[in-house]
CSV table of C-alpha atoms in Angstrom, one decimal:
chain,number,residue,atom,x,y,z
A,53,MET,CA,59.3,76.5,95.0
A,54,VAL,CA,58.5,77.3,91.8
A,55,GLU,CA,55.0,79.5,91.2
A,56,ALA,CA,53.1,76.4,89.9
A,57,ASP,CA,53.6,74.1,93.0
A,58,THR,CA,51.5,76.6,95.1
A,59,VAL,CA,48.3,74.8,94.9
A,60,LEU,CA,48.5,70.9,94.5
A,61,VAL,CA,45.9,68.6,93.2
A,62,GLU,CA,45.5,64.6,94.2
A,63,ARG,CA,42.9,62.1,93.4
A,64,ASP,CA,41.8,59.5,95.7
A,65,GLY,CA,39.1,57.7,93.8
A,66,PRO,CA,36.2,59.7,93.8
A,67,VAL,CA,37.8,62.6,95.9
A,68,SER,CA,40.0,65.3,94.9
A,69,ILE,CA,42.5,66.9,97.1
A,70,VAL,CA,43.4,70.5,96.9
A,71,SER,CA,46.1,71.8,98.8
A,72,ILE,CA,47.5,75.2,99.2
A,73,ASN,CA,51.1,74.8,99.3
A,74,ARG,CA,53.4,77.9,100.7
A,75,PRO,CA,54.5,76.6,104.0
A,76,HIS,CA,57.3,78.8,104.0
A,77,CYS,CA,54.5,81.9,104.6
A,78,ARG,CA,51.7,79.2,106.6
A,79,ASN,CA,50.1,78.8,103.3
A,80,ALA,CA,49.1,82.7,103.2
A,81,VAL,CA,47.6,83.3,99.7
A,82,ASP,CA,48.7,85.5,96.9
A,83,GLY,CA,46.8,86.9,94.0
A,84,ALA,CA,48.0,83.8,91.9
A,85,THR,CA,47.9,81.5,94.4
A,86,ALA,CA,44.1,82.7,94.6
A,87,ARG,CA,43.5,82.4,91.0
A,88,LYS,CA,45.0,78.7,91.0
A,89,LEU,CA,42.5,77.8,93.7
A,90,TYR,CA,39.5,79.0,91.7
A,91,ASP,CA,40.9,77.3,88.9
A,92,ALA,CA,41.3,74.2,90.7
A,93,PHE,CA,37.6,73.8,92.1
A,94,LEU,CA,36.4,74.8,88.7
A,95,ALA,CA,38.4,71.8,87.3
A,96,PHE,CA,37.2,69.7,90.3
A,97,ASP,CA,33.2,70.9,89.9
A,98,ALA,CA,33.3,70.0,85.9
A,99,ASP,CA,35.3,66.3,86.4
A,100,GLU,CA,32.7,63.9,86.5
A,101,GLY,CA,34.6,61.4,88.3
A,102,ALA,CA,35.1,63.5,91.4
A,103,SER,CA,31.8,63.7,93.8
A,104,VAL,CA,33.9,65.7,96.9
A,105,ALA,CA,36.2,67.8,97.5
A,106,VAL,CA,38.7,67.8,100.4
A,107,PHE,CA,40.6,71.3,100.7
A,108,THR,CA,43.8,71.5,102.6
A,109,GLY,CA,47.2,72.9,103.4
A,110,THR,CA,50.7,71.8,103.5
A,111,GLY,CA,53.2,71.8,106.5
A,112,GLY,CA,50.4,71.3,109.2
A,113,CYS,CA,48.6,74.6,108.5
A,114,PHE,CA,45.9,75.3,106.7
A,115,CYS,CA,46.0,78.8,105.5
A,116,ALA,CA,47.1,81.9,107.6
A,117,GLY,CA,45.1,84.2,105.1
A,118,ALA,CA,45.9,86.9,102.5
A,119,ASP,CA,49.7,87.5,101.9
A,120,LEU,CA,50.2,90.6,103.3
A,121,LYS,CA,53.8,91.2,102.2
A,122,ALA,CA,52.7,90.7,98.6
A,123,VAL,CA,49.6,93.1,99.0
A,124,ALA,CA,52.3,95.9,100.5
A,125,THR,CA,54.1,95.7,97.9
A,126,GLY,CA,51.2,96.3,95.5
A,127,ASP,CA,50.6,92.4,94.2
A,128,PRO,CA,48.8,93.1,90.6
A,129,ASN,CA,47.2,90.0,90.9
A,130,LYS,CA,45.3,90.2,93.6
A,131,LYS,CA,41.6,90.5,92.9
A,132,ARG,CA,39.6,92.9,95.2
A,133,GLU,CA,36.5,94.3,93.0
A,134,ILE,CA,32.9,93.8,93.3
A,135,GLY,CA,31.9,90.4,91.6
A,136,GLY,CA,29.2,87.4,91.7
A,137,HIS,CA,29.5,84.3,92.6
A,138,ASP,CA,31.5,83.0,89.3
A,139,SER,CA,34.1,85.6,90.1
A,140,VAL,CA,37.5,85.5,91.6
A,141,ALA,CA,37.4,86.6,95.1
A,142,PRO,CA,40.5,87.8,96.9
A,143,MET,CA,41.1,84.5,98.6
A,144,GLY,CA,40.5,82.8,94.9
A,145,PRO,CA,37.6,80.3,95.5
A,146,SER,CA,35.2,81.9,98.3
A,147,ARG,CA,32.6,83.2,95.7
A,148,LEU,CA,32.0,80.5,93.8
A,149,ARG,CA,28.6,78.5,94.6
A,150,LEU,CA,30.1,74.2,93.6
A,151,SER,CA,27.8,71.5,92.6
A,152,LYS,CA,29.4,69.4,94.9
A,153,PRO,CA,30.3,69.1,98.6
A,154,VAL,CA,33.8,70.6,99.8
A,155,ILE,CA,35.1,69.7,103.4
A,156,ALA,CA,37.8,71.6,104.7
A,157,ALA,CA,40.7,69.7,106.6
A,158,VAL,CA,42.2,72.2,108.9
A,159,GLU,CA,45.8,71.7,111.0
A,160,GLY,CA,47.2,74.5,112.6
A,161,PHE,CA,46.1,78.3,111.8
A,162,ALA,CA,43.0,79.0,109.7
A,163,VAL,CA,42.9,82.6,110.3
A,164,ALA,CA,41.6,86.0,108.6
A,165,GLY,CA,41.4,84.9,105.0
A,166,GLY,CA,42.1,81.6,105.4
A,167,MET,CA,39.1,81.2,108.2
A,168,GLU,CA,37.1,82.6,105.5
A,169,LEU,CA,37.9,79.7,102.8
A,170,ALA,CA,37.8,77.3,105.8
A,171,LEU,CA,34.0,78.9,106.0
A,172,TRP,CA,33.4,78.7,102.4
A,173,ALA,CA,33.7,75.0,102.6
A,174,ASP,CA,30.2,72.4,103.3
A,175,MET,CA,32.3,71.0,106.6
A,176,ARG,CA,35.2,71.5,108.3
A,177,ILE,CA,37.4,68.6,110.1
A,178,VAL,CA,39.5,70.6,112.4
A,179,ALA,CA,42.5,68.7,114.4
A,180,GLU,CA,41.9,69.8,118.1
A,181,ASP,CA,45.0,72.3,118.3
A,182,ALA,CA,43.9,74.6,115.0
A,183,THR,CA,43.5,78.0,115.3
A,184,PHE,CA,40.7,80.0,113.9
A,185,GLY,CA,40.6,84.1,114.1
A,186,ILE,CA,40.0,87.0,112.1
A,187,PHE,CA,43.2,87.9,113.0
A,188,CYS,CA,43.5,90.6,110.3
A,189,ARG,CA,41.4,92.8,112.8
A,190,ARG,CA,44.8,94.2,113.8
A,191,PHE,CA,46.0,95.2,110.3
A,192,GLY,CA,42.9,96.9,108.9
A,193,VAL,CA,42.0,94.4,106.5
A,194,PRO,CA,38.6,93.6,105.7
A,195,LEU,CA,36.7,90.5,105.6
A,196,ILE,CA,35.8,90.4,101.8
A,197,ASP,CA,35.7,86.6,100.8
A,198,LEU,CA,31.9,86.3,102.5
A,199,GLY,CA,33.2,86.1,106.0
A,200,THR,CA,30.7,88.7,107.3
A,201,ILE,CA,27.8,86.8,105.6
A,202,ARG,CA,29.0,82.8,106.3
A,203,LEU,CA,29.9,83.4,110.3
A,204,PRO,CA,27.0,84.7,111.2
A,205,ARG,CA,25.1,82.2,109.4
A,206,LEU,CA,26.9,79.1,110.7
A,207,ILE,CA,26.8,80.2,114.3
A,208,GLY,CA,24.6,83.0,115.1
A,209,HIS,CA,25.2,86.7,115.2
A,210,SER,CA,26.3,86.8,118.8
A,211,GLN,CA,29.0,84.5,118.8
A,212,ALA,CA,30.2,85.9,115.2
A,213,ILE,CA,30.2,89.8,116.1
A,214,ASP,CA,32.6,88.6,119.0
A,215,LEU,CA,35.2,87.0,117.0
A,216,ILE,CA,34.7,89.7,114.0
A,217,LEU,CA,35.2,92.5,116.3
A,218,THR,CA,38.0,90.8,118.6
A,219,GLY,CA,39.6,89.3,116.2
A,220,ARG,CA,40.6,86.7,119.1
A,221,PRO,CA,41.8,82.9,118.4
A,222,VAL,CA,39.6,80.3,118.7
A,223,GLY,CA,40.8,77.1,119.5
A,224,GLY,CA,39.6,73.6,118.4
A,225,PRO,CA,37.3,73.0,121.1
A,226,GLU,CA,35.5,76.2,121.3
A,227,ALA,CA,35.7,76.1,117.4
A,228,HIS,CA,33.4,72.4,117.9
A,229,ARG,CA,31.2,73.9,120.5
A,230,MET,CA,30.5,77.0,118.6
A,231,GLY,CA,29.6,74.9,115.2
A,232,ILE,CA,32.6,76.0,113.3
A,233,ALA,CA,34.2,72.8,113.2
A,234,ASN,CA,32.2,70.0,112.1
A,235,ARG,CA,34.0,66.9,113.5
A,236,LEU,CA,37.2,67.8,116.2
A,237,VAL,CA,39.9,65.1,115.2
A,238,PRO,CA,43.6,64.7,116.9
A,239,LYS,CA,46.4,66.7,115.7
A,240,GLY,CA,47.7,65.3,112.3
A,241,GLU,CA,44.6,63.2,111.5
A,242,ALA,CA,42.4,66.3,109.7
A,243,ARG,CA,43.3,65.2,106.2
A,244,ALA,CA,43.2,61.8,106.6
A,245,ARG,CA,39.5,61.7,108.4
A,246,ALA,CA,38.1,64.3,106.0
A,247,ILE,CA,39.2,62.0,103.0
A,248,ALA,CA,37.7,59.3,104.6
A,249,LEU,CA,34.1,61.6,105.1
A,250,ALA,CA,34.4,61.9,101.7
A,251,LYS,CA,34.5,59.0,100.5
A,252,GLU,CA,31.5,57.7,103.0
A,253,ILE,CA,29.8,61.1,101.1
A,254,ALA,CA,30.7,60.0,97.5
A,255,GLN,CA,28.9,56.6,98.2
A,256,PHE,CA,25.4,57.9,98.0
A,257,PRO,CA,23.0,58.7,95.1
A,258,GLN,CA,25.0,62.1,94.1
A,259,ASN,CA,21.9,63.7,92.1
A,260,CYS,CA,19.6,63.6,95.0
A,261,LEU,CA,22.7,64.6,97.3
A,262,ARG,CA,23.5,67.9,95.0
A,263,ALA,CA,19.8,68.8,94.8
A,264,ASP,CA,19.4,68.8,98.8
A,265,ARG,CA,22.8,70.6,99.2
A,266,GLN,CA,22.0,73.4,96.7
A,267,SER,CA,18.5,73.7,98.1
A,268,ALA,CA,19.8,74.4,101.6
A,269,LEU,CA,22.4,77.2,100.0
A,270,ARG,CA,19.9,78.8,97.8
A,271,GLN,CA,17.3,78.8,100.0
A,272,TRP,CA,19.1,81.8,101.9
A,273,ASP,CA,18.8,83.8,98.6
A,274,LEU,CA,15.1,83.7,99.0
A,275,GLU,CA,11.8,84.3,100.6
A,276,GLU,CA,10.4,81.4,102.1
A,277,GLU,CA,7.3,80.2,99.3
A,278,GLU,CA,9.8,80.8,96.8
A,279,ALA,CA,12.5,78.1,99.0
A,280,ILE,CA,9.9,75.7,98.5
A,281,ARG,CA,9.1,76.0,95.2
A,282,ASN,CA,12.9,75.6,94.7
A,283,GLU,CA,13.1,72.8,97.0
A,284,MET,CA,10.5,70.8,95.1
A,285,ARG,CA,11.7,71.6,91.9
A,286,GLY,CA,15.3,70.3,92.8
A,287,GLY,CA,13.4,67.5,93.8
A,288,LEU,CA,11.2,66.7,91.0
A,289,GLU,CA,14.4,66.5,89.0
A,290,VAL,CA,15.8,63.9,91.0
A,291,ILE,CA,12.8,62.0,90.9
A,292,ALA,CA,12.3,62.3,87.0
A,293,SER,CA,16.2,61.0,86.9
A,294,GLY,CA,15.3,57.7,87.9
A,295,GLU,CA,17.4,57.7,91.2
A,296,THR,CA,14.8,57.8,93.6
A,297,LEU,CA,13.1,54.6,91.8
A,298,SER,CA,16.0,52.9,91.9
A,299,GLY,CA,16.8,53.9,95.3
A,300,ALA,CA,13.3,52.2,96.2
A,301,THR,CA,14.1,49.5,94.5
A,302,ARG,CA,17.1,48.7,96.5
A,303,PHE,CA,15.3,49.1,99.5
A,304,ALA,CA,12.8,47.0,98.5
A,305,SER,CA,15.1,44.2,98.1
A,306,GLY,CA,16.2,44.1,101.4
A,307,ILE,CA,19.4,47.0,100.9
A,308,GLY,CA,19.8,49.5,103.8
A,309,ARG,CA,17.1,48.3,106.1
A,310,HIS,CA,17.0,49.8,110.0
A,311,GLY,CA,19.4,53.0,109.2
A,312,ALA,CA,22.4,51.0,107.8
A,313,PHE,CA,24.5,53.0,105.2
A,314,GLY,CA,25.9,49.6,103.7
A,315,ASP,CA,24.1,47.0,101.6
A,316,LYS,CA,23.9,44.2,104.0
A,317,VAL,CA,20.4,43.2,105.0
A,318,GLY,CA,19.6,44.1,108.8
A,319,ASP,CA,22.5,46.2,109.6
A,320,GLY,CA,22.0,49.2,111.8
């Protein structure tokens, strides 16, 4: 495999599909691949025609974490410095706060840094036989792609500290019970189901969706009063864009009544 093939980017309508493509090492990420992932997601965020990204891996595996063989040989491209939201993280994009949603499609292993990449996504569509886990516990490799921050926020401190301290494997059903997995699907269907969900999300008015998503993310950084003001600022910008009036007009004309998500009157 040539180096240029380690990250694949495809388009399916409004959906960008970003795949780690190092199946010979269960999609473990070396420094060069981390940079390619970072660049791929920045390009997605800047692409006006793309609304949602699906993040996955080839060869039946999401990501087995950092390429420790590369680390052991002194990978010069493996970044470990302290950085902000826009810097390249050791696994690539995990410090980025994009303006659009990302859905992880998880088959096989999503462990160590690979689990941190899955946690970075907004949602996770997970195969029933997938495995999560802080497997780097046994090798003295720390969680420095926001795993110690996102995991407790996602599933609560008690469950998170269990996984962080023990490094034990977590199968698909338990991951779903914990809240790591948003959807549990049969083996081999995670990618297709994630793309289908991404297309559904892409149909919604995007200014409003993105403003609500950003507010939900930013509120973790803010005191309650500032979080309230931030939510209102984003909402007023959406209203000023005309998107809310357009939606209200569609509703008044009979579209989307009774909880319907399509254009047929009276559905739902």
